[in-house]
Coordinates of C-alpha atoms and ligand atoms in Angstrom, one line a residue:
X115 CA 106.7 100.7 82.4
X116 CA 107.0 98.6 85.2
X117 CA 109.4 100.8 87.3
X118 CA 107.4 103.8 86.6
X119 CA 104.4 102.3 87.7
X120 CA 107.2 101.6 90.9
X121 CA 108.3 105.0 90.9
X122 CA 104.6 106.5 90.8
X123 CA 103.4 103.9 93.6
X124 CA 106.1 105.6 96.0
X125 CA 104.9 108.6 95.6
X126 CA 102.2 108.5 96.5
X127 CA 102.8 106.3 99.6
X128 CA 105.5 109.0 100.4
X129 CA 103.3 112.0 99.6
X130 CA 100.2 110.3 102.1
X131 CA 102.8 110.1 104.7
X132 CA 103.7 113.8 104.3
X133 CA 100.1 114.6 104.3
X134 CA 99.2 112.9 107.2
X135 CA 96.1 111.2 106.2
X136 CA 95.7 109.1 108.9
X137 CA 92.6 107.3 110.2
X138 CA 92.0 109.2 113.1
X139 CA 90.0 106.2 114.6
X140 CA 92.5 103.0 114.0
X141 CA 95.9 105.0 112.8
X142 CA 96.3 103.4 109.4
X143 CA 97.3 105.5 106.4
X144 CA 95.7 102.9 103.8
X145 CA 93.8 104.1 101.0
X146 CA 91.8 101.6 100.6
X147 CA 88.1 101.9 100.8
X148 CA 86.3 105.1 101.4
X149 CA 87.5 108.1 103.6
X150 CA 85.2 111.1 105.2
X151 CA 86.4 114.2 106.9
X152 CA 85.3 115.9 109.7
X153 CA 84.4 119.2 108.8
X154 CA 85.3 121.4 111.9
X155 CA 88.5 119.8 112.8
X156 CA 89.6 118.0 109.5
X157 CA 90.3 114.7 110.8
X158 CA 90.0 111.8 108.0
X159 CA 88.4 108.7 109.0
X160 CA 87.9 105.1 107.1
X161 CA 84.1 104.7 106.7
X162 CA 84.5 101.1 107.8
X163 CA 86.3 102.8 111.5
X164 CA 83.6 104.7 112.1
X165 CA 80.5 102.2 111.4
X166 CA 79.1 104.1 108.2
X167 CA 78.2 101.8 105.3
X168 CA 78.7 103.1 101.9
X169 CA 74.9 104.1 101.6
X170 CA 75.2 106.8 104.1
X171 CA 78.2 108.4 103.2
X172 CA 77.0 110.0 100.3
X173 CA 74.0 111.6 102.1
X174 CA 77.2 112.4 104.7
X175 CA 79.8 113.9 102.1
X176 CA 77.1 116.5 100.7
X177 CA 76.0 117.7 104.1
X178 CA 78.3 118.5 107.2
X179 CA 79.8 115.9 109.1
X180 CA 81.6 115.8 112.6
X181 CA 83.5 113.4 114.0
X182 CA 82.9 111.4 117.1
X183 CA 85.0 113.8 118.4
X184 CA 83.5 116.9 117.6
X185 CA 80.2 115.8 117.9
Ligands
ZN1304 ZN1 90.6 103.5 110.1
ZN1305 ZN1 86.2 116.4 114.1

């Protein structure tokens, strides 16, 4: 079980790298904590990068949301 768990844990490492899912606003590809994406240029951003508290991103992920960029 253990080196499946291994096995699986790369994969998805490997498969975020191919996806690109970097933080736009500090360049990390963590998965921790909560992500939101930009909805005209599909840029992902850590909540935490880009000052929202977990309170606000819900209203965010139902409505539009641009980047700092695109705003
Ligand atoms: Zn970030
Ligand atoms: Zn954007």
């Amino acid at each position: 079980m253990t080196t499946m768990r291994e096995h699986f844990a790369q994969n998805i490492l490997s498969s975020s790298e191919n996806l690109e899912d970097l933080c736009s606003a500090c360049g990390e590809s963590t998965t921790l904590g909560q992500w939101i994406g930009c909805d005209s240029c599909s840029r992902w951003y850590h909540s935490t990068c880009i000052g929202l508290i977990k309170k606000n991103i819900k209203v965010f992920v139902k409505k539009t949301w641009l980047c700092p960029v695109c705003k």
